[in-house]
Amino acid sequence: MTEATNEPEVLRLNDVYVQFVNKVGTTKAVNGVSFTLRRGHILGVVGESGSGKSVTALSIMRLVPFPGQISRGAIHFDGTDLLQKSDDQMRRIRGNRISLVPQDPVTGLNPTVTIGQQLIEGITAHMKLGKKEVRDLCLAALRRVGLPDAENIMARYAFQLSGGQAQRVLIAMAMALNPAVLIADEPTSALDSTVQAQILGEIRRLRDTLGTSVVLITHDMGVIAQTADEVAVMYGGTIVEYGSVRDVFRRPTHPYTYALLQTLPRLDRPVQHLQAIPGMPPDMVNLPEQCAFLPRCPKARNECRLQFRPPLAIADGEDQHAVACYNPMIQV
Ligand SMILES: Nc1ncnc2c1ncn2[C@@H]1O[C@H](COP(=O)(O)OP(=O)(O)OP(=O)(O)O)[C@@H](O)[C@H]1O
Ligand SMILES: [Mg+2]
């Protein structure tokens, strides 16, 4: 794990809000997300379904689909705000400097051309290389993600791939151009554990050899523990806890993080203690002004009911470990 925190800052989200306005109301998908990603660091983003992980990723790429809009905030990359860039400037950044492995492999691939054509086009759009060099780059990228029959994969169409193969093709595509920032949205969800371990190893290798910064989205705390340097825990479209993986796993401080870690199987605890967190996730259309975890929180008290959502704050004397809670599990 990378220990140094003085690496230069590569990506910084400042109070980003994203909403979807439609007939049924406004879905408040992302509500004030801020984080800093440093060079050569892997930030794990974890949270249950609907907590705003994918929309946060799409906002960095400026690919939030209609009718979604980024309504507030700034996304600094290389010293400039991506939200101020033209579409043309964004096209040059996407894939090349910041690349995304989308959550859904089906929508990530073009059904009408072969995998090889897609990979080659993706690379030649950003790099001036000879035909053979591009082809070799594609083959190497596919082999690195555990697809040894790369020649054969290149000749196929998306529908001729299994879900796991499609997912790995997308990972290979995202990695092929050596982006400064790789955003991987549930990159191993369709893969068995051996292939998952290989992909996570490949992500760490990129970080170690090229200094790639990674945003790794998952709902699996085990994946975070194995791979990430820092972790952001999302709930109701905001980050409720942030810190180094070591600190957050050692001292989970938000009651939601604490509950999430209780759901992990552990060797020192009998299996019957494994449980889901009771209660329902928040309605993102009628999101309360108070803490969104309030109805499920075992530590809720009057203060939580009477006040606005608590801000994510770092306590005195702490290094980066921050929590958004009026009554944390342990005072940070
Ligand atoms: N295209 C869309 N139109 C309307 N609402 C959307 C759209 N995409 C996402 N949302 C809403 O935004 C909120 C956040 O969704 P998001 O996809 O970011 O969740 P997630 O944390 O990635 O969940 P999962 O773990 O299931 O992938 C949800 O309430 C979702 O319903
Ligand atoms: Mg998602």
mmCIF file with all atom_site columns, N, CA, C and O in Angstrom, residues 152-183:
data_model
loop_
_atom_site.group_PDB
_atom_site.id
_atom_site.type_symbol
_atom_site.label_atom_id
_atom_site.label_alt_id
_atom_site.label_comp_id
_atom_site.label_asym_id
_atom_site.label_entity_id
_atom_site.label_seq_id
_atom_site.pdbx_PDB_ins_code
_atom_site.Cartn_x
_atom_site.Cartn_y
_atom_site.Cartn_z
_atom_site.occupancy
_atom_site.B_iso_or_equiv
_atom_site.pdbx_formal_charge
_atom_site.auth_seq_id
_atom_site.auth_comp_id
_atom_site.auth_asym_id
_atom_site.auth_atom_id
_atom_site.pdbx_PDB_model_num
ATOM 1   N N  . ASN A 1 152 ? -8.004  -14.099 -31.000 1.00 0.00 ? 152 ASN A N  1
ATOM 2   C CA . ASN A 1 152 ? -9.357  -14.574 -31.199 1.00 0.00 ? 152 ASN A CA 1
ATOM 3   C C  . ASN A 1 152 ? -10.389 -13.563 -30.669 1.00 0.00 ? 152 ASN A C  1
ATOM 4   O O  . ASN A 1 152 ? -11.399 -13.266 -31.325 1.00 0.00 ? 152 ASN A O  1
ATOM 5   N N  . ILE A 1 153 ? -10.131 -13.013 -29.485 1.00 0.00 ? 153 ILE A N  1
ATOM 6   C CA . ILE A 1 153 ? -11.033 -12.016 -28.881 1.00 0.00 ? 153 ILE A CA 1
ATOM 7   C C  . ILE A 1 153 ? -11.153 -10.791 -29.797 1.00 0.00 ? 153 ILE A C  1
ATOM 8   O O  . ILE A 1 153 ? -12.240 -10.248 -30.009 1.00 0.00 ? 153 ILE A O  1
ATOM 9   N N  . MET A 1 154 ? -10.016 -10.368 -30.385 1.00 0.00 ? 154 MET A N  1
ATOM 10  C CA . MET A 1 154 ? -10.009 -9.184  -31.269 1.00 0.00 ? 154 MET A CA 1
ATOM 11  C C  . MET A 1 154 ? -10.963 -9.357  -32.454 1.00 0.00 ? 154 MET A C  1
ATOM 12  O O  . MET A 1 154 ? -11.537 -8.388  -32.953 1.00 0.00 ? 154 MET A O  1
ATOM 13  N N  . ALA A 1 155 ? -11.111 -10.586 -32.912 1.00 0.00 ? 155 ALA A N  1
ATOM 14  C CA . ALA A 1 155 ? -11.922 -10.836 -34.114 1.00 0.00 ? 155 ALA A CA 1
ATOM 15  C C  . ALA A 1 155 ? -13.414 -10.929 -33.801 1.00 0.00 ? 155 ALA A C  1
ATOM 16  O O  . ALA A 1 155 ? -14.243 -10.952 -34.702 1.00 0.00 ? 155 ALA A O  1
ATOM 17  N N  . ARG A 1 156 ? -13.751 -10.988 -32.514 1.00 0.00 ? 156 ARG A N  1
ATOM 18  C CA . ARG A 1 156 ? -15.159 -11.199 -32.170 1.00 0.00 ? 156 ARG A CA 1
ATOM 19  C C  . ARG A 1 156 ? -15.942 -9.902  -32.017 1.00 0.00 ? 156 ARG A C  1
ATOM 20  O O  . ARG A 1 156 ? -15.372 -8.831  -31.838 1.00 0.00 ? 156 ARG A O  1
ATOM 21  N N  . TYR A 1 157 ? -17.275 -10.060 -32.032 1.00 0.00 ? 157 TYR A N  1
ATOM 22  C CA . TYR A 1 157 ? -18.183 -8.968  -31.716 1.00 0.00 ? 157 TYR A CA 1
ATOM 23  C C  . TYR A 1 157 ? -18.579 -9.093  -30.244 1.00 0.00 ? 157 TYR A C  1
ATOM 24  O O  . TYR A 1 157 ? -18.462 -10.168 -29.656 1.00 0.00 ? 157 TYR A O  1
ATOM 25  N N  . ALA A 1 158 ? -19.092 -7.987  -29.672 1.00 0.00 ? 158 ALA A N  1
ATOM 26  C CA . ALA A 1 158 ? -19.417 -7.968  -28.239 1.00 0.00 ? 158 ALA A CA 1
ATOM 27  C C  . ALA A 1 158 ? -20.348 -9.124  -27.847 1.00 0.00 ? 158 ALA A C  1
ATOM 28  O O  . ALA A 1 158 ? -20.164 -9.743  -26.798 1.00 0.00 ? 158 ALA A O  1
ATOM 29  N N  . PHE A 1 159 ? -21.331 -9.435  -28.707 1.00 0.00 ? 159 PHE A N  1
ATOM 30  C CA . PHE A 1 159 ? -22.298 -10.478 -28.328 1.00 0.00 ? 159 PHE A CA 1
ATOM 31  C C  . PHE A 1 159 ? -21.668 -11.868 -28.286 1.00 0.00 ? 159 PHE A C  1
ATOM 32  O O  . PHE A 1 159 ? -22.256 -12.809 -27.751 1.00 0.00 ? 159 PHE A O  1
ATOM 33  N N  . GLN A 1 160 ? -20.466 -11.979 -28.852 1.00 0.00 ? 160 GLN A N  1
ATOM 34  C CA . GLN A 1 160 ? -19.784 -13.282 -28.827 1.00 0.00 ? 160 GLN A CA 1
ATOM 35  C C  . GLN A 1 160 ? -18.877 -13.436 -27.605 1.00 0.00 ? 160 GLN A C  1
ATOM 36  O O  . GLN A 1 160 ? -18.086 -14.378 -27.530 1.00 0.00 ? 160 GLN A O  1
ATOM 37  N N  . LEU A 1 161 ? -18.984 -12.511 -26.674 1.00 0.00 ? 161 LEU A N  1
ATOM 38  C CA . LEU A 1 161 ? -18.167 -12.593 -25.455 1.00 0.00 ? 161 LEU A CA 1
ATOM 39  C C  . LEU A 1 161 ? -19.052 -12.929 -24.267 1.00 0.00 ? 161 LEU A C  1
ATOM 40  O O  . LEU A 1 161 ? -20.220 -12.537 -24.222 1.00 0.00 ? 161 LEU A O  1
ATOM 41  N N  . SER A 1 162 ? -18.475 -13.610 -23.282 1.00 0.00 ? 162 SER A N  1
ATOM 42  C CA . SER A 1 162 ? -19.197 -13.806 -22.019 1.00 0.00 ? 162 SER A CA 1
ATOM 43  C C  . SER A 1 162 ? -19.156 -12.480 -21.256 1.00 0.00 ? 162 SER A C  1
ATOM 44  O O  . SER A 1 162 ? -18.367 -11.584 -21.598 1.00 0.00 ? 162 SER A O  1
ATOM 45  N N  . GLY A 1 163 ? -20.003 -12.365 -20.221 1.00 0.00 ? 163 GLY A N  1
ATOM 46  C CA . GLY A 1 163 ? -20.026 -11.137 -19.416 1.00 0.00 ? 163 GLY A CA 1
ATOM 47  C C  . GLY A 1 163 ? -18.643 -10.831 -18.851 1.00 0.00 ? 163 GLY A C  1
ATOM 48  O O  . GLY A 1 163 ? -18.185 -9.687  -18.866 1.00 0.00 ? 163 GLY A O  1
ATOM 49  N N  . GLY A 1 164 ? -17.986 -11.862 -18.354 1.00 0.00 ? 164 GLY A N  1
ATOM 50  C CA . GLY A 1 164 ? -16.664 -11.681 -17.749 1.00 0.00 ? 164 GLY A CA 1
ATOM 51  C C  . GLY A 1 164 ? -15.613 -11.267 -18.771 1.00 0.00 ? 164 GLY A C  1
ATOM 52  O O  . GLY A 1 164 ? -14.742 -10.442 -18.485 1.00 0.00 ? 164 GLY A O  1
ATOM 53  N N  . GLN A 1 165 ? -15.721 -11.842 -19.999 1.00 0.00 ? 165 GLN A N  1
ATOM 54  C CA . GLN A 1 165 ? -14.773 -11.453 -21.061 1.00 0.00 ? 165 GLN A CA 1
ATOM 55  C C  . GLN A 1 165 ? -15.001 -9.999  -21.469 1.00 0.00 ? 165 GLN A C  1
ATOM 56  O O  . GLN A 1 165 ? -14.053 -9.239  -21.648 1.00 0.00 ? 165 GLN A O  1
ATOM 57  N N  . ALA A 1 166 ? -16.296 -9.624  -21.597 1.00 0.00 ? 166 ALA A N  1
ATOM 58  C CA . ALA A 1 166 ? -16.615 -8.241  -21.981 1.00 0.00 ? 166 ALA A CA 1
ATOM 59  C C  . ALA A 1 166 ? -16.063 -7.272  -20.939 1.00 0.00 ? 166 ALA A C  1
ATOM 60  O O  . ALA A 1 166 ? -15.484 -6.234  -21.267 1.00 0.00 ? 166 ALA A O  1
ATOM 61  N N  . GLN A 1 167 ? -16.233 -7.637  -19.670 1.00 0.00 ? 167 GLN A N  1
ATOM 62  C CA . GLN A 1 167 ? -15.743 -6.779  -18.592 1.00 0.00 ? 167 GLN A CA 1
ATOM 63  C C  . GLN A 1 167 ? -14.222 -6.607  -18.700 1.00 0.00 ? 167 GLN A C  1
ATOM 64  O O  . GLN A 1 167 ? -13.697 -5.501  -18.554 1.00 0.00 ? 167 GLN A O  1
ATOM 65  N N  . ARG A 1 168 ? -13.525 -7.701  -19.029 1.00 0.00 ? 168 ARG A N  1
ATOM 66  C CA . ARG A 1 168 ? -12.064 -7.615  -19.128 1.00 0.00 ? 168 ARG A CA 1
ATOM 67  C C  . ARG A 1 168 ? -11.619 -6.832  -20.365 1.00 0.00 ? 168 ARG A C  1
ATOM 68  O O  . ARG A 1 168 ? -10.610 -6.130  -20.323 1.00 0.00 ? 168 ARG A O  1
ATOM 69  N N  . VAL A 1 169 ? -12.384 -6.927  -21.453 1.00 0.00 ? 169 VAL A N  1
ATOM 70  C CA . VAL A 1 169 ? -12.065 -6.122  -22.643 1.00 0.00 ? 169 VAL A CA 1
ATOM 71  C C  . VAL A 1 169 ? -12.152 -4.626  -22.288 1.00 0.00 ? 169 VAL A C  1
ATOM 72  O O  . VAL A 1 169 ? -11.287 -3.824  -22.656 1.00 0.00 ? 169 VAL A O  1
ATOM 73  N N  . LEU A 1 170 ? -13.199 -4.272  -21.516 1.00 0.00 ? 170 LEU A N  1
ATOM 74  C CA . LEU A 1 170 ? -13.354 -2.862  -21.122 1.00 0.00 ? 170 LEU A CA 1
ATOM 75  C C  . LEU A 1 170 ? -12.211 -2.405  -20.228 1.00 0.00 ? 170 LEU A C  1
ATOM 76  O O  . LEU A 1 170 ? -11.739 -1.268  -20.328 1.00 0.00 ? 170 LEU A O  1
ATOM 77  N N  . ILE A 1 171 ? -11.765 -3.301  -19.354 1.00 0.00 ? 171 ILE A N  1
ATOM 78  C CA . ILE A 1 171 ? -10.636 -2.949  -18.482 1.00 0.00 ? 171 ILE A CA 1
ATOM 79  C C  . ILE A 1 171 ? -9.376  -2.759  -19.334 1.00 0.00 ? 171 ILE A C  1
ATOM 80  O O  . ILE A 1 171 ? -8.627  -1.795  -19.161 1.00 0.00 ? 171 ILE A O  1
ATOM 81  N N  . ALA A 1 172 ? -9.178  -3.669  -20.313 1.00 0.00 ? 172 ALA A N  1
ATOM 82  C CA . ALA A 1 172 ? -8.011  -3.561  -21.198 1.00 0.00 ? 172 ALA A CA 1
ATOM 83  C C  . ALA A 1 172 ? -8.050  -2.250  -21.977 1.00 0.00 ? 172 ALA A C  1
ATOM 84  O O  . ALA A 1 172 ? -7.042  -1.547  -22.092 1.00 0.00 ? 172 ALA A O  1
ATOM 85  N N  . MET A 1 173 ? -9.235  -1.894  -22.477 1.00 0.00 ? 173 MET A N  1
ATOM 86  C CA . MET A 1 173 ? -9.395  -0.638  -23.223 1.00 0.00 ? 173 MET A CA 1
ATOM 87  C C  . MET A 1 173 ? -9.035  0.555   -22.358 1.00 0.00 ? 173 MET A C  1
ATOM 88  O O  . MET A 1 173 ? -8.333  1.472   -22.786 1.00 0.00 ? 173 MET A O  1
ATOM 89  N N  . ALA A 1 174 ? -9.544  0.542   -21.124 1.00 0.00 ? 174 ALA A N  1
ATOM 90  C CA . ALA A 1 174 ? -9.323  1.686   -20.233 1.00 0.00 ? 174 ALA A CA 1
ATOM 91  C C  . ALA A 1 174 ? -7.849  1.814   -19.860 1.00 0.00 ? 174 ALA A C  1
ATOM 92  O O  . ALA A 1 174 ? -7.345  2.908   -19.651 1.00 0.00 ? 174 ALA A O  1
ATOM 93  N N  . MET A 1 175 ? -7.157  0.675   -19.785 1.00 0.00 ? 175 MET A N  1
ATOM 94  C CA . MET A 1 175 ? -5.761  0.715   -19.353 1.00 0.00 ? 175 MET A CA 1
ATOM 95  C C  . MET A 1 175 ? -4.790  0.963   -20.501 1.00 0.00 ? 175 MET A C  1
ATOM 96  O O  . MET A 1 175 ? -3.660  1.399   -20.283 1.00 0.00 ? 175 MET A O  1
ATOM 97  N N  . ALA A 1 176 ? -5.214  0.665   -21.734 1.00 0.00 ? 176 ALA A N  1
ATOM 98  C CA . ALA A 1 176 ? -4.287  0.626   -22.867 1.00 0.00 ? 176 ALA A CA 1
ATOM 99  C C  . ALA A 1 176 ? -3.553  1.946   -23.088 1.00 0.00 ? 176 ALA A C  1
ATOM 100 O O  . ALA A 1 176 ? -2.395  1.959   -23.501 1.00 0.00 ? 176 ALA A O  1
ATOM 101 N N  . LEU A 1 177 ? -4.214  3.064   -22.789 1.00 0.00 ? 177 LEU A N  1
ATOM 102 C CA . LEU A 1 177 ? -3.597  4.365   -23.077 1.00 0.00 ? 177 LEU A CA 1
ATOM 103 C C  . LEU A 1 177 ? -2.842  4.941   -21.885 1.00 0.00 ? 177 LEU A C  1
ATOM 104 O O  . LEU A 1 177 ? -2.440  6.109   -21.907 1.00 0.00 ? 177 LEU A O  1
ATOM 105 N N  . ASN A 1 178 ? -2.642  4.118   -20.846 1.00 0.00 ? 178 ASN A N  1
ATOM 106 C CA . ASN A 1 178 ? -1.952  4.594   -19.647 1.00 0.00 ? 178 ASN A CA 1
ATOM 107 C C  . ASN A 1 178 ? -2.483  5.934   -19.146 1.00 0.00 ? 178 ASN A C  1
ATOM 108 O O  . ASN A 1 178 ? -1.768  6.933   -19.095 1.00 0.00 ? 178 ASN A O  1
ATOM 109 N N  . PRO A 1 179 ? -3.759  5.969   -18.777 1.00 0.00 ? 179 PRO A N  1
ATOM 110 C CA . PRO A 1 179 ? -4.341  7.227   -18.312 1.00 0.00 ? 179 PRO A CA 1
ATOM 111 C C  . PRO A 1 179 ? -3.727  7.662   -16.977 1.00 0.00 ? 179 PRO A C  1
ATOM 112 O O  . PRO A 1 179 ? -3.197  6.823   -16.238 1.00 0.00 ? 179 PRO A O  1
ATOM 113 N N  . ALA A 1 180 ? -3.812  8.956   -16.694 1.00 0.00 ? 180 ALA A N  1
ATOM 114 C CA . ALA A 1 180 ? -3.364  9.443   -15.386 1.00 0.00 ? 180 ALA A CA 1
ATOM 115 C C  . ALA A 1 180 ? -4.342  8.988   -14.312 1.00 0.00 ? 180 ALA A C  1
ATOM 116 O O  . ALA A 1 180 ? -3.954  8.689   -13.184 1.00 0.00 ? 180 ALA A O  1
ATOM 117 N N  . VAL A 1 181 ? -5.627  8.950   -14.678 1.00 0.00 ? 181 VAL A N  1
ATOM 118 C CA . VAL A 1 181 ? -6.664  8.511   -13.736 1.00 0.00 ? 181 VAL A CA 1
ATOM 119 C C  . VAL A 1 181 ? -7.496  7.406   -14.374 1.00 0.00 ? 181 VAL A C  1
ATOM 120 O O  . VAL A 1 181 ? -7.994  7.559   -15.491 1.00 0.00 ? 181 VAL A O  1
ATOM 121 N N  . LEU A 1 182 ? -7.596  6.308   -13.667 1.00 0.00 ? 182 LEU A N  1
ATOM 122 C CA . LEU A 1 182 ? -8.438  5.199   -14.106 1.00 0.00 ? 182 LEU A CA 1
ATOM 123 C C  . LEU A 1 182 ? -9.615  5.109   -13.144 1.00 0.00 ? 182 LEU A C  1
ATOM 124 O O  . LEU A 1 182 ? -9.418  4.995   -11.938 1.00 0.00 ? 182 LEU A O  1
ATOM 125 N N  . ILE A 1 183 ? -10.829 5.185   -13.689 1.00 0.00 ? 183 ILE A N  1
ATOM 126 C CA . ILE A 1 183 ? -12.022 5.034   -12.853 1.00 0.00 ? 183 ILE A CA 1
ATOM 127 C C  . ILE A 1 183 ? -12.632 3.688   -13.205 1.00 0.00 ? 183 ILE A C  1
ATOM 128 O O  . ILE A 1 183 ? -13.015 3.463   -14.355 1.00 0.00 ? 183 ILE A O  1
#
